[in-house]
Steps between C-alpha positions, in 0.01 A plus 500: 500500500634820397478802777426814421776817458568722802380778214182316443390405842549901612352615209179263527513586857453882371192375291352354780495802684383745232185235506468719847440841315221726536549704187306478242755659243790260521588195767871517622678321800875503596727302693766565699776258597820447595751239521214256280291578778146736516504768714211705392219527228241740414266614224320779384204621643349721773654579833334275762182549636457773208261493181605283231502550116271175485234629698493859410668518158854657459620862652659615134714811492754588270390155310586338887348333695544659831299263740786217457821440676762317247518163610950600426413794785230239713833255542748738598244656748462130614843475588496857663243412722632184588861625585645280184842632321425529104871535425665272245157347429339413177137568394246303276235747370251370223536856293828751443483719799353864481716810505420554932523114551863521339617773750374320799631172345864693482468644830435190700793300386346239261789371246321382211159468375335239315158602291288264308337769258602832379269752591553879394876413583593886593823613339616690830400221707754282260768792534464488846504146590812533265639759696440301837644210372187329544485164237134434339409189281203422342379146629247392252271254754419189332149448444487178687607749839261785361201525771357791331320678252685623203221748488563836636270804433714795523820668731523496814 
């Protein structure tokens, strides 16, 4: 029996978790981990206790939805809250992470990110994951690992 990839198993643990989401405009979960092990996930949707996209409809402005945490930012505020170090850690995100997700990303020490789908790849957020030093690599999930919809309905 053949086991699955370290980059498969994170990534489909990613999927799982955007299964989780509340918005209504795109489904995305992360993963943190280090050392081949999870320390935190998240995904995208409202902050707890709070309305969600699902049940009222999105909070657009600016073509964003406002209501939603990231599930990138919903990890590292996981790990925050939990007292858990971020540094040299990799993340598994199901989409390219937005412009603010990138900074935050940078800021809390994460090494390299793997992403499963482009998604309105910013070309600052490349320069500056370039400029941290800060790897990315497109993990295409196999679609025996893929837990979701391929069907998204528009940004985040």
């Amino acid at each position: 029996m053949e086991r699955i990839s370290w980059n498969q198993y994170f990534m489909a643990q990613s999927t799982l978790l955007a299964m989780r989401s509340t918005c209504e405009r795109l489904k995305v979960g992360a993963t943190i981990v280090r050392e081949k092990r999870i320390i935190a996930g998240g995904y995208n949707g409202s902050i707890s206790g709070g309305v969600h996209c699902h049940d009222e409809g999105c909070y657009v402005i600016d073509g964003h939805c406002v209501r939603t945490v990231h599930a990138e930012m919903n990890a590292l505020l996981q790990c925050s809250k939990f007292g858990v170090a971020t540094k040299d850690s990799e993340m598994y995100v199901t989409h390219f992470p937005c412009l603010q997700c990138c900074k935050a990303i940078i800021q809390s020490g994460i090494k390299k990110v793997y992403y499963a789908q482009d998604y309105k790849n910013h070309p600052y957020a490349l320069e500056l994951f370039d400029q941290a030093g800060v790897q990315t690599e497109l993990v295409l999930l196999e679609d025996r690992y893929d837990l979701t919809s391929k069907h998204t309905n528009d940004t985040r």
